[in-house]
């Protein structure tokens, strides 16, 4: 990623005749011209050649649009918060709010996650903004993991999905919070600043008069939306393809095998990329499965999935994401299993 | 990518969100309560782009990031990824993907009726069904009751079921997808139609069925898919909201 960025920067001085604006126009014109042809292509009656493929593509397209449409409003909320932090909350004020030592600041960030009902897509740009405002990365990372998983909206949804099992709510809360805190402490001890992409660390100039503060707010929010939006689309595409390819019958074949179940559900949580408000309903409907694998699904999903990984690569950098994502996966699975064994009825 | 292009893309994307929210097609992708979220999101997107366009026109470029390598703010990296925003725009405006249908049902193995409680295979006594003959029930509720209701509230009742046709092998099903949040988390519920020759019905055509449950037909072995004896079948137009919630 960083190489391509530098290339792009170096190419700049050469004057390009064709700008992105013209390319966009050509793309749109081609799309409008090709629409009829595309519609014919997708209109295959059952039984004809390729009907299965066309149906699979349609299913994938619907899921792709659904993931994008469902996540975009939450991403907008995230970039607004991110813009507001950039414009109105100075680095000094944030420093005063947080305990000096990262090890103590991590639990504060975990608790802050409870109070900010935030979808996982919204948390990524906010976390980057916190790092830019000189909040220790360990704290930002804790917030990133805690905010989508332990907020009241998600917990209420879980309670509704598991009406006969209130301990599931407690287990989800503890498992997710533990994941966020453990990752925060690990990051405080072993994390390196150079893993973040340069652009994630670059400070915005401080503006002091009110007008340019609003300017910073709008420009930051807009830019974050464009950046993260593109990566959200990658995540949506991947989730749609996997959703069609990966047979859901995986979960049905598992039956009572707890160990295998834990592993498969952890992988499914990453692959399906469900939003944290809905995943409880999906998992509650798997009637034959024991509770422990279900808990693993609920703890891993909001912490790391394919859509979040794409967003992290885009906003925080590839070197960060390839270290952070597998680590989160392992820690979240482990935390869920430990909490599940302690809290859930066997 | 130039700022102008980014702004146009944002306007298009916000426009796409508004289009599906006002035309009702958003129900193919998300649950009804998301409508105001989509509208708010779309409006804010267009607003952010509009503010940027106005500032551009006024020549206020103090935060501009797209001109020259001496740029301090470093946003040129968005050049490539931002192009992807074109995909959802094209998908919504040109294709308008249809609601999930028989293909999704065939991809899944069986029913997963919501388990009312975890004790003892979830079997429990459900509240009584409303009066009426036939009584209209959703497929989710029908299959939950068929699988778990120890009170046998469906026995000897004619139920009116609504859904689309799925032909699997020699069997005909009426099916629907239930979603928790968006279509990505959809799971199918289906009911096997018996007692009439229905193989002429086309996949994905919407029907209304009056039928009676065959008690004990939803078992663990058939993934809790109940069977019914069909009395009447009527073709109906696709409902505005294709999913159950």
Coordinates of C-alpha atoms in Angstrom, one line a residue:
Chain A
X1 CA 0.0 0.0 0.0
X2 CA 2.7 2.5 1.0
X3 CA 4.6 1.9 -2.2
X4 CA 1.7 2.7 -4.4
X5 CA 1.0 5.8 -2.4
X6 CA 4.5 7.0 -3.0
X7 CA 4.2 6.3 -6.7
X8 CA 1.0 8.2 -6.9
X9 CA 2.7 11.2 -5.2
X10 CA 5.7 11.1 -7.5
X11 CA 3.5 10.9 -10.6
X12 CA 1.8 14.1 -9.7
X13 CA 4.2 16.6 -11.2
X14 CA 3.7 15.1 -14.7
X15 CA 0.7 16.9 -16.0
X16 CA -2.1 14.5 -16.9
X17 CA -4.4 15.5 -19.7
X18 CA -7.2 13.2 -18.7
X19 CA -8.4 13.8 -15.1
X20 CA -10.5 11.5 -12.9
X21 CA -13.5 13.7 -13.8
X22 CA -13.4 12.7 -17.4
X23 CA -12.8 9.0 -16.5
X24 CA -15.9 9.1 -14.2
X25 CA -18.0 10.6 -17.0
X26 CA -16.8 7.9 -19.4
X27 CA -17.6 5.2 -16.8
X28 CA -21.1 6.6 -16.3
X29 CA -21.8 6.9 -20.0
X30 CA -20.6 3.4 -20.6
X31 CA -22.8 2.1 -17.8
X32 CA -25.9 3.8 -19.1
X33 CA -25.2 2.5 -22.6
X34 CA -24.5 -1.0 -21.4
X35 CA -27.5 -1.2 -19.1
X36 CA -29.9 -2.9 -21.5
X37 CA -27.2 -5.4 -22.4
X38 CA -26.6 -6.1 -18.8
X39 CA -30.3 -6.5 -18.1
X40 CA -30.6 -9.1 -20.9
X41 CA -27.7 -10.9 -19.5
X42 CA -29.2 -11.2 -16.1
X43 CA -32.6 -12.2 -17.4
X44 CA -32.2 -15.9 -17.7
X45 CA -35.2 -18.2 -17.2
X46 CA -34.9 -21.2 -14.9
X47 CA -33.6 -24.3 -16.7
X48 CA -31.7 -22.4 -19.4
X49 CA -27.9 -22.5 -19.6
X50 CA -26.2 -20.6 -16.9
X51 CA -29.4 -20.0 -14.9
X52 CA -27.6 -21.1 -11.7
X53 CA -24.7 -18.8 -12.2
X54 CA -27.0 -15.8 -12.9
X55 CA -29.0 -16.6 -9.8
X56 CA -25.8 -16.8 -7.7
X57 CA -24.7 -13.4 -9.2
X58 CA -28.1 -11.8 -8.4
X59 CA -28.0 -13.2 -4.8
X60 CA -24.4 -11.8 -4.4
X61 CA -25.4 -8.4 -5.9
X62 CA -28.3 -8.1 -3.4
X63 CA -26.1 -9.0 -0.5
X64 CA -23.4 -6.6 -1.7
X65 CA -25.9 -3.7 -1.9
X66 CA -27.4 -4.7 1.4
X67 CA -24.0 -4.6 3.2
X68 CA -23.1 -1.2 1.7
X69 CA -26.6 0.3 2.3
X70 CA -26.7 -1.0 5.9
X71 CA -23.2 0.2 6.8
X72 CA -23.0 3.5 5.0
X73 CA -25.3 5.5 7.5
X74 CA -23.2 4.2 10.4
X75 CA -20.0 5.1 8.6
X76 CA -21.4 8.6 8.1
X77 CA -21.9 8.9 11.9
X78 CA -18.4 7.7 12.4
X79 CA -16.8 10.3 10.1
X80 CA -18.9 13.1 11.7
X81 CA -17.5 12.1 15.1
X82 CA -14.1 11.9 13.6
X83 CA -14.4 15.3 12.1
X84 CA -15.7 16.8 15.3
X85 CA -12.7 15.4 17.2
X86 CA -10.3 16.8 14.6
X87 CA -11.9 20.2 14.7
X88 CA -13.1 20.8 18.2
X89 CA -11.2 18.5 20.6
X90 CA -7.6 19.5 20.9
X91 CA -4.8 17.0 21.6
X92 CA -4.2 18.8 25.0
X93 CA -7.7 18.3 26.2
X94 CA -7.7 14.6 25.2
X95 CA -4.4 14.2 27.1
X96 CA -5.9 15.7 30.2
X97 CA -8.9 13.4 30.0
X98 CA -6.9 10.2 30.0
X99 CA -4.7 8.7 32.7
X100 CA -1.0 9.2 31.9
X101 CA -0.1 5.6 31.8
X102 CA -1.4 3.6 28.9
X103 CA -2.0 0.6 31.1
X104 CA -4.5 2.6 33.1
X105 CA -5.9 4.5 30.1
X106 CA -6.9 1.2 28.4
X107 CA -9.8 0.4 30.8
X108 CA -11.0 4.0 30.5
X109 CA -11.3 3.5 26.7
X110 CA -13.1 0.2 27.3
X111 CA -15.7 2.0 29.4
X112 CA -16.0 4.8 26.9
X113 CA -16.9 2.2 24.4
X114 CA -20.0 1.2 26.4
X115 CA -21.2 4.8 26.4
X116 CA -20.8 5.4 22.6
X117 CA -23.3 3.3 20.7
X118 CA -21.3 2.8 17.6
X119 CA -21.3 0.4 14.8
X120 CA -18.0 -1.3 14.0
X121 CA -17.7 0.6 10.7
X122 CA -18.0 3.9 12.6
X123 CA -15.3 3.0 15.1
X124 CA -12.5 2.7 12.6
X125 CA -12.3 6.4 11.5
X126 CA -12.8 7.5 15.1
X127 CA -9.9 5.4 16.2
X128 CA -7.6 6.8 13.6
X129 CA -8.6 10.3 14.6
X130 CA -7.8 9.6 18.2
X131 CA -4.4 8.4 17.2
X132 CA -3.8 11.5 15.2
X133 CA -4.8 13.6 18.2
X134 CA -1.9 11.9 20.1
X135 CA -4.0 9.5 22.1
X136 CA -1.8 6.4 22.8
X137 CA -2.6 3.8 20.1
X138 CA -3.2 1.2 22.8
X139 CA -6.2 3.3 24.0
X140 CA -7.5 3.9 20.5
X141 CA -7.2 0.1 19.7
X142 CA -9.2 -0.7 22.9
X143 CA -11.9 1.8 21.9
X144 CA -12.0 0.3 18.4
X145 CA -12.8 -3.1 19.8
X146 CA -15.0 -2.1 22.6
X147 CA -17.3 0.4 21.0
X148 CA -19.2 -1.9 18.6
X149 CA -19.4 -4.8 20.9
X150 CA -20.4 -3.7 24.4
X151 CA -22.8 -0.8 23.8
X152 CA -26.4 -1.0 25.1
X153 CA -28.0 -1.4 21.7
X154 CA -26.0 -4.5 20.9
X155 CA -26.6 -6.0 24.4
X156 CA -30.4 -5.4 24.2
X157 CA -30.5 -7.0 20.7
X158 CA -28.7 -10.0 22.2
X159 CA -31.1 -10.2 25.1
X160 CA -34.0 -10.2 22.6
X161 CA -32.5 -12.9 20.5
X162 CA -31.8 -15.1 23.5
X163 CA -34.9 -14.7 25.6
X164 CA -34.4 -17.8 27.7
X165 CA -30.7 -17.2 28.4
X166 CA -29.8 -14.0 30.1
X167 CA -26.4 -15.3 30.9
X168 CA -25.6 -15.0 27.1
X169 CA -25.8 -11.2 27.4
X170 CA -23.5 -11.2 30.4
X171 CA -21.1 -13.6 28.6
X172 CA -21.0 -11.5 25.5
X173 CA -20.4 -8.3 27.4
X174 CA -17.5 -9.8 29.4
X175 CA -16.0 -11.6 26.5
X176 CA -16.0 -8.5 24.2
X177 CA -14.7 -6.2 27.0
X178 CA -12.0 -8.7 27.8
X179 CA -11.0 -8.9 24.2
X180 CA -10.7 -5.1 24.0
X181 CA -8.7 -4.7 27.2
X182 CA -6.3 -7.6 26.5
X183 CA -5.7 -6.3 23.0
X184 CA -5.1 -2.8 24.5
X185 CA -2.6 -4.1 27.0
X186 CA -0.8 -6.2 24.4
X187 CA -0.6 -3.2 22.2
X188 CA 0.7 -1.0 25.0
X189 CA 3.5 -3.5 25.6
X190 CA 4.4 -4.7 22.1
X191 CA 2.8 -2.2 19.6
X192 CA 5.0 -0.1 17.4
X193 CA 4.1 3.3 16.0
X194 CA 5.8 2.5 12.6
X195 CA 3.2 -0.1 11.9
X196 CA 0.6 2.6 11.2
X197 CA 0.6 4.1 7.8
X198 CA 2.2 7.6 7.7
X199 CA -1.1 9.1 6.6
X200 CA -2.8 7.7 9.8
X201 CA -0.4 9.6 12.0
X202 CA -0.2 12.9 10.1
X203 CA -1.5 15.7 12.2
X204 CA -3.9 18.2 11.0
X205 CA -2.8 21.8 11.5
X206 CA -4.4 23.4 14.6
X207 CA -6.9 26.1 13.7
X208 CA -8.1 28.5 16.3
X209 CA -10.6 30.8 14.8
X210 CA -14.2 29.4 14.7
X211 CA -14.7 29.6 11.0
X212 CA -11.8 27.4 10.0
X213 CA -12.7 25.0 12.7
X214 CA -15.9 24.3 10.8
X215 CA -13.8 24.1 7.7
X216 CA -11.7 21.4 9.3
X217 CA -14.8 19.6 10.5
X218 CA -16.4 19.4 7.0
X219 CA -13.2 18.6 5.2
X220 CA -12.1 15.9 7.6
X221 CA -15.5 14.2 7.6
X222 CA -15.7 14.4 3.8
X223 CA -12.2 13.0 3.3
X224 CA -12.7 10.2 5.8
X225 CA -15.9 9.2 4.2
X226 CA -14.3 9.0 0.7
X227 CA -11.4 7.0 2.1
X228 CA -13.3 4.6 4.3
X229 CA -16.2 4.3 1.8
X230 CA -14.0 2.7 -0.8
X231 CA -12.7 0.1 1.6
X232 CA -16.2 -0.5 2.9
X233 CA -17.1 -1.4 -0.7
X234 CA -14.2 -3.9 -0.8
X235 CA -15.5 -5.4 2.4
X236 CA -19.0 -5.6 1.1
X237 CA -17.8 -7.3 -2.1
X238 CA -15.8 -9.9 -0.3
X239 CA -18.6 -10.6 2.2
X240 CA -21.1 -11.0 -0.7
X241 CA -18.9 -13.4 -2.6
X242 CA -18.1 -15.5 0.5
X243 CA -21.8 -15.4 1.5
X244 CA -22.7 -17.1 -1.8
X245 CA -19.7 -19.5 -1.9
X246 CA -19.5 -20.7 1.7
X247 CA -22.3 -23.2 2.3
X248 CA -24.4 -22.4 5.3
X249 CA -24.8 -26.1 5.8
X250 CA -21.4 -26.0 7.5
X251 CA -23.2 -25.0 10.7
X252 CA -25.8 -27.7 10.4
X253 CA -23.3 -30.5 10.0
X254 CA -21.6 -29.5 13.2
X255 CA -24.2 -30.7 15.6
X256 CA -22.8 -31.1 19.1
X257 CA -19.1 -31.0 18.3
X258 CA -18.1 -28.1 20.5
X259 CA -14.4 -27.8 19.6
X260 CA -15.0 -27.9 15.9
X261 CA -18.0 -25.7 16.4
X262 CA -15.9 -23.0 18.1
X263 CA -13.4 -22.9 15.2
X264 CA -16.0 -22.9 12.5
X265 CA -18.1 -20.2 14.2
X266 CA -15.1 -18.0 14.7
X267 CA -14.2 -18.3 11.0
X268 CA -17.9 -17.8 10.0
X269 CA -18.0 -14.6 12.1
X270 CA -15.1 -13.2 10.0
X271 CA -16.4 -14.4 6.7
X272 CA -20.1 -13.3 7.0
X273 CA -19.3 -9.8 8.3
X274 CA -22.7 -9.3 9.9
X275 CA -23.5 -6.1 11.8
X276 CA -23.2 -6.4 15.5
X277 CA -26.9 -5.5 16.0
X278 CA -28.0 -8.4 13.9
X279 CA -25.6 -11.2 14.5
X280 CA -27.3 -12.4 17.7
X281 CA -30.5 -13.1 15.7
X282 CA -28.7 -15.1 13.2
X283 CA -26.8 -17.2 15.7
X284 CA -29.8 -17.7 17.9
X285 CA -31.6 -19.5 15.1
X286 CA -29.0 -22.2 14.9
X287 CA -31.1 -24.6 16.9
X288 CA -28.8 -27.6 17.3
X289 CA -25.7 -25.8 18.3
X290 CA -24.4 -25.5 21.9
X291 CA -24.1 -22.0 23.4
X292 CA -20.3 -21.8 23.5
X293 CA -19.7 -21.7 19.7
X294 CA -22.6 -19.2 19.5
X295 CA -20.8 -17.0 22.1
X296 CA -17.6 -17.2 20.1
X297 CA -19.4 -16.0 17.0
X298 CA -20.8 -13.0 18.9
X299 CA -17.5 -12.0 20.4
X300 CA -15.3 -12.5 17.3
X301 CA -17.7 -10.9 14.8
X302 CA -17.7 -7.3 16.1
X303 CA -14.0 -7.4 16.9
X304 CA -12.8 -8.5 13.5
X305 CA -14.4 -9.5 10.2
X306 CA -13.6 -9.2 6.5
X307 CA -15.2 -5.8 6.1
X308 CA -13.4 -4.4 9.2
X309 CA -10.1 -5.7 7.9
X310 CA -10.6 -3.9 4.6
X311 CA -11.4 -0.7 6.6
X312 CA -8.4 -1.1 8.8
X313 CA -6.1 -1.6 5.8
X314 CA -7.5 1.5 4.3
X315 CA -7.5 3.9 7.3
X316 CA -4.7 2.6 9.5
X317 CA -2.4 0.9 7.1
X318 CA -1.7 -2.6 5.8
X319 CA 1.2 -3.2 8.2
X320 CA -1.0 -2.5 11.1
X321 CA -3.9 -4.6 9.9
X322 CA -2.0 -7.8 9.0
X323 CA -0.6 -7.8 12.6
X324 CA -3.7 -6.6 14.4
X325 CA -6.4 -8.7 12.7
X326 CA -5.0 -12.2 13.3
X327 CA -4.1 -11.2 16.8
X328 CA -7.6 -10.0 17.5
X329 CA -9.0 -13.1 16.0
X330 CA -7.0 -15.3 18.4
X331 CA -7.5 -13.2 21.5
X332 CA -11.3 -12.8 20.8
X333 CA -11.7 -16.6 20.4
X334 CA -9.8 -17.3 23.5
X335 CA -11.6 -14.7 25.6
X336 CA -15.0 -16.0 24.4
X337 CA -14.1 -19.6 25.3
X338 CA -12.8 -18.7 28.7
X339 CA -15.7 -16.5 29.6
X340 CA -18.1 -19.1 28.1
X341 CA -16.8 -21.9 30.3
X342 CA -17.1 -19.7 33.4
X343 CA -20.4 -18.0 32.8
X344 CA -22.5 -20.2 30.5
X345 CA -24.4 -23.3 31.7
X346 CA -22.8 -26.4 30.2
Chain B
X1 CA -8.6 11.4 -7.7
X2 CA -9.6 15.0 -7.9
X3 CA -11.8 16.6 -5.2
X4 CA -14.4 17.4 -7.8
X5 CA -14.7 13.8 -8.8
X6 CA -14.9 12.7 -5.1
X7 CA -17.6 15.2 -4.5
X8 CA -19.6 14.0 -7.5
X9 CA -19.2 10.4 -6.3
X10 CA -20.5 11.4 -2.9
X11 CA -23.5 13.1 -4.4
X12 CA -24.3 10.1 -6.5
X13 CA -23.9 7.7 -3.5
X14 CA -26.0 9.9 -1.3
X15 CA -28.5 10.1 -4.1
X16 CA -28.6 6.3 -4.4
X17 CA -29.4 6.0 -0.7
X18 CA -32.2 8.6 -1.0
X19 CA -33.5 6.9 -4.2
X20 CA -34.0 3.5 -2.6
X21 CA -35.4 5.0 0.6
X22 CA -38.1 7.0 -1.2
X23 CA -38.9 4.4 -3.9
X24 CA -39.4 1.6 -1.3
X25 CA -36.8 -0.7 -2.8
X26 CA -34.7 -0.3 0.4
X27 CA -36.9 -3.0 1.8
X28 CA -35.0 -5.5 -0.5
X29 CA -31.8 -4.8 1.4
X30 CA -32.5 -3.7 5.0
X31 CA -35.3 -3.8 7.6
X32 CA -38.0 -1.1 7.5
X33 CA -36.7 0.8 10.5
X34 CA -33.5 1.6 8.6
X35 CA -35.4 4.0 6.3
X36 CA -34.7 7.1 8.3
X37 CA -31.1 6.1 8.8
X38 CA -30.7 5.8 5.0
X39 CA -32.3 9.2 4.5
X40 CA -30.2 10.9 7.1
X41 CA -27.0 9.3 5.8
X42 CA -27.8 10.2 2.2
X43 CA -28.6 13.8 3.1
X44 CA -25.4 14.2 5.1
X45 CA -23.3 12.7 2.3
X46 CA -24.7 15.2 -0.2
X47 CA -24.3 18.0 2.3
X48 CA -20.6 17.2 2.9
X49 CA -20.0 17.2 -0.9
X50 CA -22.0 20.4 -1.3
X51 CA -20.0 22.2 1.4
X52 CA -16.8 21.1 -0.3
X53 CA -18.1 22.2 -3.8
X54 CA -19.1 25.6 -2.4
X55 CA -15.7 26.1 -0.7
X56 CA -14.0 25.1 -4.0
X57 CA -16.0 27.6 -6.0
X58 CA -15.2 30.4 -3.5
X59 CA -11.6 29.6 -4.0
X60 CA -11.1 28.5 -0.4
X61 CA -8.4 26.0 -0.8
X62 CA -6.6 26.1 2.5
X63 CA -7.3 22.4 3.1
X64 CA -6.9 21.3 -0.5
X65 CA -4.9 18.2 -0.7
X66 CA -4.9 17.3 -4.4
X67 CA -2.5 19.7 -5.9
X68 CA 1.2 18.9 -5.9
X69 CA 3.6 16.8 -4.0
X70 CA 4.3 19.5 -1.3
X71 CA 0.8 18.8 0.1
X72 CA 1.0 18.6 3.9
X73 CA -2.3 16.9 4.6
X74 CA -1.6 13.7 2.7
X75 CA -4.9 12.7 1.4
X76 CA -3.8 11.7 -2.1
X77 CA -3.8 8.1 -1.0
X78 CA -7.6 8.0 -1.5
X79 CA -6.9 8.2 -5.3
X80 CA -7.4 4.5 -6.0
X81 CA -9.8 3.2 -3.3
X82 CA -12.3 5.9 -3.8
X83 CA -13.1 4.7 -7.3
X84 CA -14.8 1.7 -5.7
X85 CA -17.6 4.0 -4.5
X86 CA -18.8 3.8 -8.1
X87 CA -19.8 0.2 -7.6
X88 CA -22.7 0.6 -5.2
X89 CA -23.9 3.6 -7.2
X90 CA -24.0 1.6 -10.4
X91 CA -25.5 -1.4 -8.7
X92 CA -28.4 0.7 -7.3
X93 CA -29.1 2.9 -10.3
X94 CA -28.5 0.4 -13.1
X95 CA -29.2 -3.1 -11.8
X96 CA -31.3 -2.6 -8.7
X97 CA -30.6 -6.2 -7.4
X98 CA -33.9 -8.1 -6.7
X99 CA -34.8 -9.3 -3.2
X100 CA -33.3 -12.6 -2.2
X101 CA -35.5 -15.5 -3.3
X102 CA -35.4 -19.2 -4.0
X103 CA -31.7 -19.3 -4.7
X104 CA -30.9 -18.3 -1.1
X105 CA -33.4 -20.9 0.2
X106 CA -31.7 -23.6 -1.9
X107 CA -28.3 -22.6 -0.6
X108 CA -29.3 -23.3 3.0
X109 CA -30.1 -26.7 4.3
X110 CA -33.3 -26.4 6.3
X111 CA -35.3 -24.3 8.6
X112 CA -34.0 -22.8 11.8
X113 CA -37.1 -21.9 13.6
X114 CA -36.3 -19.5 16.4
X115 CA -35.8 -21.5 19.6
X116 CA -38.1 -20.0 22.3
X117 CA -35.9 -21.2 25.2
X118 CA -32.9 -23.4 25.6
X119 CA -34.2 -25.9 28.1
X120 CA -35.2 -29.3 26.7
X121 CA -34.9 -28.8 23.0
X122 CA -36.8 -25.5 23.4
X123 CA -40.2 -27.1 23.5
X124 CA -42.7 -24.9 25.3
X125 CA -46.3 -23.8 25.2
X126 CA -47.0 -20.9 22.9
X127 CA -49.7 -18.3 23.5
X128 CA -53.0 -19.1 21.7
X129 CA -53.4 -18.1 18.1
X130 CA -55.9 -15.3 17.3
X131 CA -59.4 -16.4 16.3
X132 CA -60.3 -16.6 12.6
X133 CA -60.5 -19.2 9.9
X134 CA -58.1 -19.3 8.1
X135 CA -55.7 -17.6 10.5
X136 CA -52.8 -15.6 9.0
X137 CA -49.4 -16.5 10.4
X138 CA -45.9 -15.7 9.2
X139 CA -43.8 -18.6 8.0
X140 CA -41.3 -18.0 10.9
X141 CA -44.1 -18.2 13.5
X142 CA -45.7 -21.2 11.7
X143 CA -42.4 -23.2 11.7
X144 CA -41.6 -22.3 15.3
X145 CA -45.0 -23.4 16.5
X146 CA -44.8 -26.6 14.3
X147 CA -41.4 -27.5 15.8
X148 CA -41.7 -26.5 19.4
X149 CA -45.3 -25.9 20.5
X150 CA -46.3 -28.4 23.2
X151 CA -49.7 -26.8 23.3
X152 CA -50.3 -27.9 19.6
X153 CA -51.9 -24.6 18.8
X154 CA -51.7 -25.2 15.0
X155 CA -53.4 -28.6 15.0
X156 CA -56.7 -28.6 13.3
X157 CA -56.4 -24.9 12.3
X158 CA -56.3 -23.7 8.8
X159 CA -53.4 -21.3 8.4
X160 CA -53.0 -18.7 5.7
X161 CA -49.3 -18.6 4.6
X162 CA -47.7 -16.2 2.3
X163 CA -44.4 -16.6 0.5
X164 CA -42.7 -17.5 -2.7
X165 CA -42.5 -20.9 -4.4
X166 CA -39.3 -23.1 -4.2
X167 CA -39.2 -26.3 -6.2
X168 CA -36.6 -28.7 -4.8
X169 CA -36.5 -32.1 -6.5
X170 CA -40.0 -33.4 -6.5
X171 CA -41.2 -31.3 -3.6
X172 CA -42.8 -27.9 -3.6
X173 CA -42.2 -25.4 -0.8
X174 CA -43.6 -22.1 0.2
X175 CA -40.7 -20.1 1.6
X176 CA -39.6 -16.7 2.8
X177 CA -36.5 -15.1 4.2
X178 CA -36.3 -13.6 7.6
X179 CA -33.8 -10.8 8.2
X180 CA -32.5 -9.4 11.5
X181 CA -30.8 -6.3 10.1
X182 CA -29.9 -6.5 6.4
X183 CA -30.2 -9.1 3.6
X184 CA -26.7 -10.4 4.4
X185 CA -28.0 -12.0 7.6
X186 CA -31.2 -13.5 5.9
X187 CA -32.1 -17.0 6.9
X188 CA -34.8 -19.0 5.1
X189 CA -38.0 -20.5 6.5
X190 CA -39.9 -22.9 4.4
X191 CA -42.9 -25.2 4.6
X192 CA -43.4 -28.3 2.5
X193 CA -46.7 -28.3 0.5
X194 CA -48.4 -31.7 0.2
X195 CA -51.7 -33.1 -1.0
X196 CA -51.9 -31.2 -4.3
X197 CA -49.9 -31.4 -7.5
X198 CA -48.0 -28.0 -7.5
X199 CA -45.0 -28.7 -9.7
X200 CA -46.3 -26.3 -12.4
X201 CA -45.7 -23.3 -10.1
X202 CA -42.6 -21.3 -11.1
X203 CA -39.8 -20.7 -8.6
X204 CA -40.0 -17.3 -7.0
X205 CA -43.7 -16.7 -7.9
X206 CA -45.6 -15.4 -4.8
X207 CA -48.5 -17.4 -3.5
X208 CA -51.0 -17.4 -0.7
X209 CA -51.7 -20.9 0.7
X210 CA -54.5 -22.0 3.0
X211 CA -53.3 -25.2 4.6
X212 CA -53.3 -27.4 7.7
X213 CA -50.2 -28.6 9.5
X214 CA -49.5 -32.3 9.5
X215 CA -48.7 -32.6 13.3
X216 CA -45.3 -33.9 14.1
X217 CA -43.9 -33.3 10.6
X218 CA -41.2 -30.9 11.8
X219 CA -38.5 -33.0 13.2
X220 CA -34.8 -32.8 13.8
X221 CA -34.2 -35.2 10.9
X222 CA -35.7 -32.9 8.3
X223 CA -34.2 -29.7 9.9
X224 CA -37.6 -28.8 11.3
X225 CA -39.3 -28.2 8.0
X226 CA -43.0 -28.7 8.6
X227 CA -45.3 -30.2 6.1
X228 CA -48.9 -29.0 5.4
X229 CA -51.9 -30.3 3.6
X230 CA -52.9 -27.7 1.0
X231 CA -56.5 -26.6 0.6
X232 CA -56.2 -23.7 -1.8
X233 CA -53.3 -21.9 -3.5
X234 CA -53.7 -18.4 -5.0
X235 CA -51.1 -16.4 -6.9
X236 CA -50.4 -12.9 -5.4
X237 CA -48.2 -9.9 -6.3
X238 CA -44.9 -9.6 -4.6
X239 CA -45.4 -7.8 -1.3
X240 CA -43.7 -4.5 -0.7
X241 CA -41.6 -5.9 2.0
X242 CA -40.3 -9.3 0.8
X243 CA -38.9 -10.4 4.1
X244 CA -40.1 -11.4 7.5
X245 CA -38.5 -9.8 10.6

